[in-house]
Rosetta silent file (secondary structure, phi, psi, omega in degrees, C-alpha in Angstrom):
SEQUENCE: NIIFISLHLRHLTMALFSLSPRRRSALTFALAIANVLSIRALNDSRLIAYVGNWQTCPTVAQYTPYTHMVVAFAVSYSWSVGGNICNTDCSINTLAGNTVPICQNTVTDTSTWRNAGKKVVLSFGGAGMGGSWIGDTNHCWDYCFGKEDTLSTALVNIVNNQNFDGIDIDYEYCYDIAGSQAGRCADRDTSLYTDAKAQIFLSTLTSLLRTKLDALQATKGLTERYELTHAPMDSDLTITSPYYQLLKAQRDNLDFLMPQFYNGITRPVIDGFANAGTGSVSTASVYTDLANDLFDFEPEKFLDF
SCORE:     score description
SCORE:     0.000 S_00000001
   1 L     0.000  -39.917 -179.803   11.022   27.856   25.874 S_00000001
   2 H   -65.509  -42.623  178.402    7.246   27.735   26.129 S_00000001
   3 H   -62.580  -42.246  179.754    6.846   29.869   22.980 S_00000001
   4 H   -58.742  -47.129  179.944    9.372   27.668   21.199 S_00000001
   5 H   -64.469  -43.458 -176.714    7.457   24.518   22.106 S_00000001
   6 H   -62.285  -42.726  179.181    4.082   26.048   21.197 S_00000001
   7 H   -61.698  -42.993 -177.850    5.255   27.075   17.724 S_00000001
   8 H   -73.057  -28.207  174.669    6.639   23.643   17.062 S_00000001
   9 H   -60.723  -40.737 -179.460    3.490   21.932   18.323 S_00000001
  10 H   -64.656  -44.157  179.773    1.533   23.727   15.575 S_00000001
  11 H   -66.274  -38.162  177.942    3.981   22.658   12.880 S_00000001
  12 H   -62.590  -42.719 -179.062    3.977   19.079   14.176 S_00000001
  13 H   -62.850  -44.203  179.571    0.169   18.963   14.057 S_00000001
  14 H   -63.845  -32.794 -176.277    0.080   20.263   10.478 S_00000001
  15 H   -76.167  -20.651 -176.062    2.702   17.688    9.436 S_00000001
  16 H   -56.968  -36.997 -171.211    0.738   14.710   10.759 S_00000001
  17 L   -73.992  -14.289 -177.171   -1.613   14.634    7.820 S_00000001
  18 L  -106.609   11.205 -174.933    1.101   14.164    5.199 S_00000001
  19 L  -108.086  158.647  172.330    2.938   11.248    6.846 S_00000001
  20 L   -66.415  159.881 -179.166    2.728    7.478    6.587 S_00000001
  21 H   -54.735  -40.868 -178.073    0.914    5.735    9.477 S_00000001
  22 H   -66.592  -45.991  179.372    4.175    4.617   11.097 S_00000001
  23 H   -69.005  -33.916  177.453    5.761    8.039   10.942 S_00000001
  24 H   -62.629  -39.065  178.615    2.497    9.638   11.987 S_00000001
  25 H   -64.101  -43.315  179.758    2.500    7.443   15.093 S_00000001
  26 H   -64.248  -40.780 -178.663    6.069    8.445   15.967 S_00000001
  27 H   -71.903  -32.501  175.604    5.313   12.119   15.472 S_00000001
  28 H   -61.536  -40.845  178.444    2.146   11.828   17.536 S_00000001
  29 H   -63.669  -43.561  178.386    4.261   10.473   20.385 S_00000001
  30 H   -62.738  -38.226  177.905    6.714   13.377   20.012 S_00000001
  31 H   -62.263  -42.287  179.682    3.775   15.790   20.029 S_00000001
  32 H   -64.159  -43.194  179.335    2.479   14.281   23.269 S_00000001
  33 H   -62.929  -44.907  179.659    5.890   14.536   24.936 S_00000001
  34 H   -62.282  -37.607  178.974    6.291   18.157   23.850 S_00000001
  35 H   -65.279  -41.258  177.191    2.827   18.953   25.165 S_00000001
  36 H   -61.700  -44.018 -179.446    3.663   17.430   28.548 S_00000001
  37 H   -62.944  -39.594  179.930    6.877   19.422   28.710 S_00000001
  38 H   -66.969  -38.086  177.443    5.063   22.654   27.897 S_00000001
  39 H   -65.025  -43.965  178.995    2.482   21.986   30.610 S_00000001
  40 H   -61.178  -39.214  179.933    5.238   21.209   33.131 S_00000001
  41 H   -64.453  -40.885 -179.626    6.995   24.433   32.184 S_00000001
  42 H   -65.879  -39.452 -174.233    3.826   26.445   32.693 S_00000001
  43 H   -81.943  -17.377 -171.549    3.040   24.838   36.059 S_00000001
  44 L  -117.653   22.453  174.212    6.533   24.914   37.473 S_00000001
  45 L   -82.157  127.835 -176.922    7.709   28.456   36.813 S_00000001
  46 L  -137.122  139.227  170.019    8.734   30.056   40.097 S_00000001
  47 L  -130.760  115.274 -165.394   10.241   33.366   41.128 S_00000001
  48 E  -111.833  132.428  174.613   10.944   33.330   44.837 S_00000001
  49 E  -107.917  126.699  171.024   11.452   36.177   47.291 S_00000001
  50 E   -88.254  125.853 -177.757   13.133   35.517   50.635 S_00000001
  51 E  -113.812  112.239  174.813   11.626   37.808   53.251 S_00000001
  52 E   -67.369  120.285 -171.493   13.584   38.380   56.463 S_00000001
  53 L   -76.089    1.793  172.449   10.871   38.350   59.104 S_00000001
  54 L   -97.319   -6.913 -175.174   12.704   41.001   61.157 S_00000001
  55 L   -94.834  167.549  176.846   12.670   43.428   58.223 S_00000001
  56 L   -59.527  139.944  179.324   10.061   45.913   57.027 S_00000001
  57 L   -61.212  137.674 -179.786    7.202   44.245   55.164 S_00000001
  58 L   -67.077  150.423  177.273    7.673   44.475   51.384 S_00000001
  59 L   -77.279  166.675  177.101    5.475   46.829   49.414 S_00000001
  60 H   -57.817  -43.102 -179.783    2.976   45.651   46.816 S_00000001
  61 H   -62.286  -35.068 -178.977    5.329   46.830   44.081 S_00000001
  62 H   -71.887  -39.028 -175.152    8.174   44.836   45.619 S_00000001
  63 H   -95.353  -10.199 -176.904    6.347   41.525   45.924 S_00000001
  64 L   -55.783  -41.526 -175.938    4.131   41.669   42.825 S_00000001
  65 L   -68.787  -14.646 -168.715    6.645   39.998   40.425 S_00000001
  66 L   -92.711  150.545  174.057    7.122   36.946   42.650 S_00000001
  67 L   -91.293  -28.117 -175.319    5.248   33.642   42.754 S_00000001
  68 E  -131.183  142.846  170.207    6.510   32.677   46.232 S_00000001
  69 E  -116.761  112.933  178.783    7.276   34.481   49.461 S_00000001
  70 E   -99.704  116.150 -176.136    9.647   32.439   51.644 S_00000001
  71 E   -86.894  119.469 -177.093    9.574   33.702   55.231 S_00000001
  72 E  -120.153  121.157    3.156   12.982   33.448   56.904 S_00000001
  73 E  -141.062  155.169  158.727   13.191   32.195   59.561 S_00000001
  74 E   -82.559  136.223 -173.872   11.402   30.131   62.139 S_00000001
  75 L  -141.348  167.970  176.457   14.097   29.280   64.708 S_00000001
  76 L  -123.109   50.563  177.507   14.699   27.601   68.046 S_00000001
  77 E  -154.573  165.982  169.463   17.003   30.171   69.650 S_00000001
  78 E  -109.083  131.992 -176.836   17.135   33.695   71.017 S_00000001
  79 L   -66.545  140.271  175.560   19.555   35.993   69.252 S_00000001
  80 L  -147.505  138.061 -175.903   22.584   37.128   71.199 S_00000001
  81 L   -61.846  -29.613 -179.705   25.577   39.115   70.001 S_00000001
  82 L   -90.496    5.458 -176.587   27.977   36.704   71.664 S_00000001
  83 L   131.827  134.243 -173.797   26.328   33.607   70.217 S_00000001
  84 L   -67.597  146.099 -177.608   22.704   32.585   69.984 S_00000001
  85 E   -95.177  110.996 -172.256   21.012   31.052   73.026 S_00000001
  86 E   -77.695  143.442  167.184   19.563   27.713   71.966 S_00000001
  87 L   -79.582  111.236 -170.410   16.238   26.298   73.117 S_00000001
  88 L   -70.276  -10.568  173.700   17.522   23.007   74.428 S_00000001
  89 L   -99.019    7.398 -179.355   14.197   21.302   73.692 S_00000001
  90 L    60.993   26.088  177.541   14.307   22.540   70.066 S_00000001
  91 L   -74.753  143.363 -177.458   11.039   24.412   70.599 S_00000001
  92 L   -83.176  134.129  175.414   10.248   27.027   67.952 S_00000001
  93 L   -66.816  124.526 -178.261   10.038   30.665   69.047 S_00000001
  94 L  -133.093  163.511  174.321    6.440   31.753   68.511 S_00000001
  95 E  -100.207 -169.332  179.873    4.135   34.669   69.133 S_00000001
  96 L   -58.541  141.975  178.904    0.558   34.605   70.422 S_00000001
  97 L    76.363   19.923 -179.755   -1.608   31.890   68.907 S_00000001
  98 L    54.984   52.736  179.178    1.377   29.695   68.068 S_00000001
  99 E  -121.783  164.696  174.919    2.354   31.894   65.139 S_00000001
 100 L  -122.170  150.576  178.189    5.636   33.228   63.760 S_00000001
 101 L   -69.040  145.798  174.073    6.256   36.697   62.327 S_00000001
 102 L  -103.480  -19.023  173.803    6.372   37.036   58.551 S_00000001
 103 E  -168.916  159.185  177.442    7.846   40.563   58.642 S_00000001
 104 L    58.432   19.031  177.820    8.594   43.410   61.066 S_00000001
 105 L    65.137   -3.376 -176.012    8.929   40.878   63.923 S_00000001
 106 L  -133.748  -28.744 -176.593    5.208   41.224   64.660 S_00000001
 107 E   -72.630  128.774 -176.981    3.093   40.784   61.496 S_00000001
 108 L  -122.395   -8.049 -173.654    1.688   37.233   61.287 S_00000001
 109 L   -83.720  117.112 -179.915   -1.134   37.441   58.724 S_00000001
 110 L   -88.407   -4.263 -168.959   -0.283   35.714   55.429 S_00000001
 111 H   -65.755  -33.219 -179.713   -3.606   36.530   53.765 S_00000001
 112 H   -60.731  -46.026  179.512   -2.469   39.712   51.985 S_00000001
 113 H   -70.347  -42.571 -178.749    0.209   37.851   50.073 S_00000001
 114 H   -66.891  -38.262  177.729   -1.912   34.760   49.507 S_00000001
 115 H   -67.242  -20.214  175.481   -4.857   36.820   48.269 S_00000001
 116 L   -86.981    6.361  176.891   -2.451   38.363   45.759 S_00000001
 117 L    88.948   11.859 -179.427   -1.811   34.866   44.378 S_00000001
 118 L   -91.739  143.832  168.449    1.493   34.252   46.148 S_00000001
 119 E   -88.049  132.893 -176.107    2.479   30.999   47.795 S_00000001
 120 E  -113.715  116.644 -173.723    3.841   31.698   51.256 S_00000001
 121 E  -115.095  136.072  178.907    6.394   29.191   52.545 S_00000001
 122 E   -93.625  125.299  177.510    7.874   29.094   56.036 S_00000001
 123 E   -99.566  128.324  176.773   11.633   28.501   56.244 S_00000001
 124 E  -107.683  130.116  176.402   13.025   26.840   59.362 S_00000001
 125 E   122.051 -124.573 -177.419   16.714   27.155   60.198 S_00000001
 126 L    91.753  175.107 -173.755   19.181   29.572   58.654 S_00000001
 127 H   -62.106  -31.347 -177.461   22.717   30.529   59.618 S_00000001
 128 H   -67.375  -17.029  176.151   21.778   31.455   63.180 S_00000001
 129 H   -78.745  -15.094 -178.632   20.971   27.828   63.960 S_00000001
 130 L   133.942  136.495 -178.802   24.584   26.932   63.218 S_00000001
 131 E  -126.681  157.482 -176.476   26.887   26.969   60.210 S_00000001
 132 L   -93.213    5.624 -179.024   29.599   24.683   58.892 S_00000001
 133 L   -85.754  154.480 -179.452   32.029   27.456   58.007 S_00000001
 134 L   -60.266  131.427  176.362   35.199   28.129   59.983 S_00000001
 135 L    99.587  -13.977  178.701   34.600   30.517   62.873 S_00000001
 136 L   -74.054  137.521 -176.482   30.875   29.970   63.388 S_00000001
 137 L  -111.935   -3.105 -177.919   30.037   29.367   67.051 S_00000001
 138 L   -83.815  145.187 -177.221   26.315   28.574   66.888 S_00000001
 139 L  -150.552   39.996 -175.304   25.161   24.991   67.295 S_00000001
 140 H   -71.417  -20.094  174.665   21.416   25.040   67.993 S_00000001
 141 H   -59.694  -31.338 -178.007   20.789   22.222   65.511 S_00000001
 142 H   -52.048  -37.456 -175.018   22.455   19.892   68.028 S_00000001
 143 H   -80.269   -5.888  178.035   19.413   20.159   70.295 S_00000001
 144 H   -95.738  -16.784 -179.651   17.031   19.175   67.477 S_00000001
 145 L   -63.395  129.897 -177.440   18.662   15.845   66.713 S_00000001
 146 L    88.017   -5.392 -178.820   16.341   13.056   67.823 S_00000001
 147 L  -112.572   29.676 -176.424   13.391   15.461   68.069 S_00000001
 148 H   -60.136  -37.602 -176.910   12.240   15.116   64.467 S_00000001
 149 H   -67.531  -49.985 -178.852    8.715   14.058   65.420 S_00000001
 150 H   -68.005  -36.879  179.665    7.963   16.946   67.773 S_00000001
 151 H   -66.801  -44.688 -179.550    9.683   19.473   65.503 S_00000001
 152 H   -64.170  -39.112  176.972    7.797   18.347   62.397 S_00000001
 153 H   -63.525  -43.358  179.463    4.502   18.472   64.290 S_00000001
 154 H   -61.674  -42.568 -179.977    5.273   21.984   65.547 S_00000001
 155 H   -65.728  -43.312 -179.800    6.100   23.210   62.049 S_00000001
 156 H   -67.522  -34.549  175.713    2.967   21.698   60.512 S_00000001
 157 H   -62.748  -39.349  177.396    0.845   23.212   63.284 S_00000001
 158 H   -66.822  -41.753  175.431    2.233   26.646   62.411 S_00000001
 159 H   -54.778  -45.410 -179.743    1.517   26.004   58.727 S_00000001
 160 H   -66.292  -44.857 -176.909   -2.066   25.201   59.688 S_00000001
 161 H   -64.086  -35.173 -173.436   -2.467   28.167   62.055 S_00000001
 162 H  -111.492    5.518  179.217   -1.180   30.748   59.577 S_00000001
 163 L    59.403   40.422  169.717   -2.191   29.195   56.260 S_00000001
 164 L   -68.208  158.520  179.998    1.344   28.799   54.972 S_00000001
 165 L   -99.867    2.394  178.818    1.669   26.905   51.685 S_00000001
 166 E   165.210 -174.548 -175.808    4.659   24.836   52.692 S_00000001
 167 E  -134.026  138.655  172.895    7.945   24.485   54.547 S_00000001
 168 E  -115.605  136.719  174.718   11.569   25.063   53.601 S_00000001
 169 E  -105.302  117.181 -179.668   14.455   23.552   55.564 S_00000001
 170 E  -109.193   89.196 -176.625   17.539   25.793   55.549 S_00000001
 171 L  -107.142  115.359 -178.237   20.267   23.583   57.029 S_00000001
 172 E  -121.396   19.237 -172.996   23.803   24.995   56.762 S_00000001
 173 L   -98.124 -176.302 -177.128   25.343   23.009   59.614 S_00000001
 174 L   -80.087  157.570  175.108   27.605   19.974   59.731 S_00000001
 175 L  -156.522   -1.335 -174.671   26.725   16.376   58.877 S_00000001
 176 L  -149.178   51.988 -178.806   30.103   14.957   57.760 S_00000001
 177 L   -71.910  -15.871  175.052   32.898   16.028   60.105 S_00000001
 178 L   -78.322   -9.336 -177.656   34.456   12.598   59.673 S_00000001
 179 L  -130.602 -109.574 -171.003   34.884   13.401   55.978 S_00000001
 180 L   -68.808  -18.055 -178.497   34.548   16.552   53.892 S_00000001
 181 L  -107.097   25.443  179.518   33.741   18.814   56.867 S_00000001
 182 L   -55.408  132.542  179.312   36.692   17.800   59.043 S_00000001
 183 L    87.009   -4.997 -179.286   37.616   20.592   61.461 S_00000001
 184 L   -92.266  170.201  178.455   34.253   22.369   61.077 S_00000001
 185 L    50.250   47.860 -174.459   31.529   22.992   63.704 S_00000001
 186 L   -64.559  -24.650 -178.485   34.191   23.101   66.410 S_00000001
 187 L   -94.245   13.275  178.250   31.728   24.447   68.985 S_00000001
 188 L   -61.826  155.114  175.440   29.233   21.620   68.541 S_00000001
 189 L   -83.333  106.066 -173.958   27.952   19.864   71.654 S_00000001
 190 L   -68.194  -14.335  175.253   29.840   16.581   71.428 S_00000001
 191 L   -80.332  -13.223 -177.146   27.352   14.923   73.777 S_00000001
 192 L  -116.055  -32.902 -172.580   24.602   15.556   71.208 S_00000001
 193 L   -90.929  133.297  158.917   26.249   15.725   67.792 S_00000001
 194 L  -142.186  158.561  176.403   27.338   12.852   65.571 S_00000001
 195 H   -58.287  -41.877 -178.604   27.398   12.695   61.785 S_00000001
 196 H   -61.979  -43.033  179.431   24.884    9.858   61.911 S_00000001
 197 H   -63.016  -41.189 -179.951   22.472   11.855   64.092 S_00000001
 198 H   -63.967  -43.935 -178.767   22.691   14.861   61.772 S_00000001
 199 H   -69.621  -39.825  176.307   22.034   12.785   58.668 S_00000001
 200 H   -63.216  -39.988  178.231   19.183   10.852   60.288 S_00000001
 201 H   -58.204  -50.871 -177.234   17.688   14.154   61.404 S_00000001
 202 H   -62.301  -43.215 -179.002   17.671   15.620   57.897 S_00000001
 203 H   -69.570  -47.509 -177.173   16.217   12.512   56.310 S_00000001
 204 H   -67.140  -41.780  178.787   13.636   11.777   59.001 S_00000001
 205 H   -59.947  -43.173  179.643   12.486   15.386   59.311 S_00000001
 206 H   -61.496  -47.057 -178.651   11.920   15.558   55.544 S_00000001
 207 H   -64.084  -43.769 -179.841    9.952   12.308   55.500 S_00000001
 208 H   -66.508  -39.984  177.822    7.830   13.240   58.522 S_00000001
 209 H   -61.373  -43.325  178.319    7.067   16.684   57.146 S_00000001
 210 H   -59.988  -46.056 -179.295    5.860   15.174   53.867 S_00000001
 211 H   -62.137  -46.010 -175.877    3.632   12.706   55.703 S_00000001
 212 H   -74.753  -34.093  174.929    2.165   15.299   58.070 S_00000001
 213 H   -67.023  -39.557  177.189    1.695   17.951   55.395 S_00000001
 214 H   -64.880  -38.088  177.454   -0.124   15.420   53.213 S_00000001
 215 H   -64.900  -39.892  177.788   -2.343   14.507   56.169 S_00000001
 216 H   -65.310  -40.230  177.019   -3.140   18.193   56.731 S_00000001
 217 H   -58.164  -45.603 -179.731   -3.960   18.569   53.040 S_00000001
 218 H   -64.658  -42.220 -179.559   -6.408   15.667   53.275 S_00000001
 219 H   -61.709  -39.256 -177.639   -7.990   17.024   56.458 S_00000001
 220 H   -88.192   -4.403  178.237   -8.546   20.435   54.886 S_00000001
 221 L    67.932   34.025 -178.419   -9.712   18.990   51.573 S_00000001
 222 L   -83.448  147.886  178.798   -7.113   20.852   49.524 S_00000001
 223 L   -88.198  -28.765  178.855   -6.426   19.913   45.911 S_00000001
 224 L   -99.730  138.142  178.996   -2.782   21.072   45.879 S_00000001
 225 L   -77.809  153.142  174.870   -0.230   19.485   48.154 S_00000001
 226 L   -64.415  144.241 -178.308    1.813   21.594   50.508 S_00000001
 227 E   -86.730  142.429  179.363    5.254   22.406   49.144 S_00000001
 228 E  -132.454  125.829 -174.286    8.368   21.023   50.822 S_00000001
 229 E  -137.777  164.379  165.986   11.843   22.285   49.977 S_00000001
 230 E  -125.517  156.196  178.048   15.445   22.445   51.185 S_00000001
 231 L  -128.523   68.176 -176.151   17.894   25.312   50.615 S_00000001
 232 L   -74.365  156.863  169.623   21.359   23.710   50.875 S_00000001
 233 E   -71.888  150.817 -177.425   24.645   25.456   50.291 S_00000001
 234 H   -61.544  -30.101  179.572   26.282   24.520   47.002 S_00000001
 235 H   -66.599  -17.846  178.110   29.218   22.945   48.851 S_00000001
 236 H   -91.799    4.352 -174.289   26.763   20.407   50.292 S_00000001
 237 L  -118.492   22.473  167.070   25.570   19.367   46.847 S_00000001
 238 L   -70.078  150.410 -168.574   28.567   17.627   45.353 S_00000001
 239 L   -65.047  -20.689  178.958   27.422   14.219   44.204 S_00000001
 240 L   -90.865   -4.350 -177.237   29.447   12.379   46.882 S_00000001
 241 L   -68.753  136.325  174.582   28.064   14.480   49.734 S_00000001
 242 H   -57.972  -33.427  177.751   25.918   12.626   52.292 S_00000001
 243 H   -64.648  -45.847  176.744   23.466   15.541   52.160 S_00000001
 244 H   -55.709  -47.384 -175.525   23.159   15.149   48.375 S_00000001
 245 H   -66.871  -37.489  179.448   22.578   11.434   48.737 S_00000001
 246 H   -72.737  -33.514  174.405   19.911   11.750   51.417 S_00000001
 247 H   -65.616  -38.613  176.775   18.101   14.408   49.371 S_00000001
 248 H   -60.512  -41.652  178.648   18.220   12.070   46.391 S_00000001
 249 H   -66.530  -25.048 -177.993   16.625    9.362   48.521 S_00000001
 250 L  -100.434    9.423 -168.303   13.946   11.871   49.570 S_00000001
 251 H   -59.922  -31.435  179.196   13.340   13.393   46.136 S_00000001
 252 H   -69.158  -20.524  178.267    9.746   12.158   45.845 S_00000001
 253 H   -86.263  -12.310 -175.452    8.954   14.045   49.051 S_00000001
 254 L  -101.676  143.746  176.197   10.427   17.311   47.740 S_00000001
 255 L   -92.535  -32.653  174.339    8.769   19.786   45.406 S_00000001
 256 E  -169.147  168.078  174.330   11.954   21.646   44.527 S_00000001
 257 E  -118.209  151.525  177.768   15.400   22.618   45.843 S_00000001
 258 L  -127.224   74.267 -179.560   16.869   26.097   46.275 S_00000001
 259 L   -62.000  148.037  179.701   20.685   25.727   46.320 S_00000001
 260 E   -92.361  102.189 -177.591   22.720   28.704   47.491 S_00000001
 261 L  -105.642   58.888 -179.404   24.921   29.681   44.545 S_00000001
 262 L  -143.026  -18.173 -179.312   26.520   32.848   45.827 S_00000001
 263 L  -146.765   27.605 -177.658   29.265   32.357   48.413 S_00000001
 264 L  -119.807 -129.075 -175.285   30.427   28.733   48.264 S_00000001
 265 L   -81.913  -14.461  174.970   32.216   26.506   45.779 S_00000001
 266 L  -113.144  147.838  177.219   30.485   28.113   42.786 S_00000001
 267 L  -137.265   70.214 -173.297   30.625   31.799   41.818 S_00000001
 268 H   -63.318  -28.781 -179.972   28.350   32.163   38.780 S_00000001
 269 H   -65.133  -36.519 -178.859   28.192   35.971   38.929 S_00000001
 270 H   -89.071  -46.381 -172.375   31.963   36.151   38.481 S_00000001
 271 H   -88.860  -16.787 -170.085   32.737   32.939   36.558 S_00000001
 272 L    85.651  169.544 -175.033   29.559   32.592   34.524 S_00000001
 273 L   -67.625  -39.370 -169.354   27.313   29.544   34.525 S_00000001
 274 L   -95.123   -4.513 -170.492   29.617   27.155   32.678 S_00000001
 275 L  -117.802  153.933  166.072   33.023   28.065   34.112 S_00000001
 276 L  -103.385  173.698 -179.465   35.067   27.661   37.270 S_00000001
 277 L   161.210  -88.349  170.853   37.738   30.125   38.357 S_00000001
 278 L   -65.109  -41.494  171.305   36.919   32.102   41.444 S_00000001
 279 L   -84.552  152.405 -176.506   34.713   29.171   42.340 S_00000001
 280 L   -79.340  -19.917  176.030   36.307   25.744   42.525 S_00000001
 281 L  -137.218  161.151  178.802   33.660   24.111   40.322 S_00000001
 282 L   -80.795  148.966  174.783   31.267   25.404   37.678 S_00000001
 283 H   -61.863  -35.340 -178.693   27.635   26.042   38.480 S_00000001
 284 H   -60.361  -37.549 -177.745   26.739   24.021   35.391 S_00000001
 285 H   -68.369  -39.282  177.174   28.328   20.876   36.791 S_00000001
 286 H   -68.662  -43.218  179.209   26.338   21.099   40.026 S_00000001
 287 H   -57.304  -45.540 -177.451   23.184   21.973   38.107 S_00000001
 288 H   -61.140  -43.682  178.964   23.575   18.953   35.829 S_00000001
 289 H   -63.488  -41.793 -178.491   23.921   16.555   38.757 S_00000001
 290 H   -67.530  -47.335 -174.717   20.883   18.034   40.512 S_00000001
 291 H   -71.704  -34.926 -171.348   18.613   18.174   37.487 S_00000001
 292 H  -107.101  -16.423 -179.540   19.527   14.827   35.957 S_00000001
 293 H  -115.808  -61.880 -179.504   20.598   12.638   38.870 S_00000001
 294 H   -59.187  -40.419 -179.083   19.204   13.851   42.175 S_00000001
 295 L  -109.065   19.924  168.793   15.903   14.725   40.461 S_00000001
 296 L    48.584   57.320  177.645   15.920   12.099   37.676 S_00000001
 297 L    60.275   47.354  176.561   15.787   14.487   34.696 S_00000001
 298 L  -126.646   72.330 -175.584   13.399   16.942   36.356 S_00000001
 299 H   -63.604  -21.043  179.656   15.057   20.341   35.899 S_00000001
 300 H   -68.800  -10.468  178.344   11.853   22.145   36.894 S_00000001
 301 H   -93.068   11.130 -175.702   12.503   21.037   40.489 S_00000001
 302 E  -119.826  122.137  175.081   15.729   23.020   40.640 S_00000001
 303 L  -123.608  168.506  174.198   15.940   26.688   41.590 S_00000001
 304 L  -144.035  156.122  173.424   18.842   28.812   42.681 S_00000001
 305 L  -150.093    0.000    0.000   19.452   31.970   44.669 S_00000001
């Protein structure tokens, strides 16, 4: 696309000199728009690697092609085979110096990846915090509802301590059991969970993270803002979903989204991008809503994995 635009920019420039003033003005405007689009394409190309922080650190050859390393996950539980043991104060599990591992459960230094030109983003959440699929028994998100301020501060402090470049929220839990998620999250703590609390949590946490990350940027005198993302499941991104709507309301606070297009309502590997079949809807239909509605014709803010 960038090559295509660049070639046409040259032809547009050459054509300016042979046009009437009115047509020259119109073509100049088209040239400016194309130039903006080419710049946006150059600045917003991303290839993202998710790194399980319990796994062996990737080799140089493995991480070289990527622009971003997303460290998964910071969590507020201790793993247990019979169901994860939640930190009831929603405190994040950390190592010495208020740090989290980026790989091998012990490595905390982000400088090797950052010095190689990679942006390193910390992901909070994941399936172990609780999932909305039938049979999941974890519900650690319940203990975070109402604690958006302390949680956002804790995450930003870790970003500061380890020089992360941003935060990703990986929320795969319930937020609409009165509607589309009826019968899900059966093991939730009913004294803590309501749909309203879950939705307020997601919206407030996003807003607070943006505010606190921007404040940290100003304090450190950085020219680039910290990146803030969500990684929702595709089933949470139908246009009527409360999660979709709250993300739309928060879109100015988000740098991009990373929808999970591999085991939900879309199956692009099997069905292709434009078709449904194994999946109940096409990936293209979800993509169109995200790029043109949730993000107001900003397709560069949409990624998938």
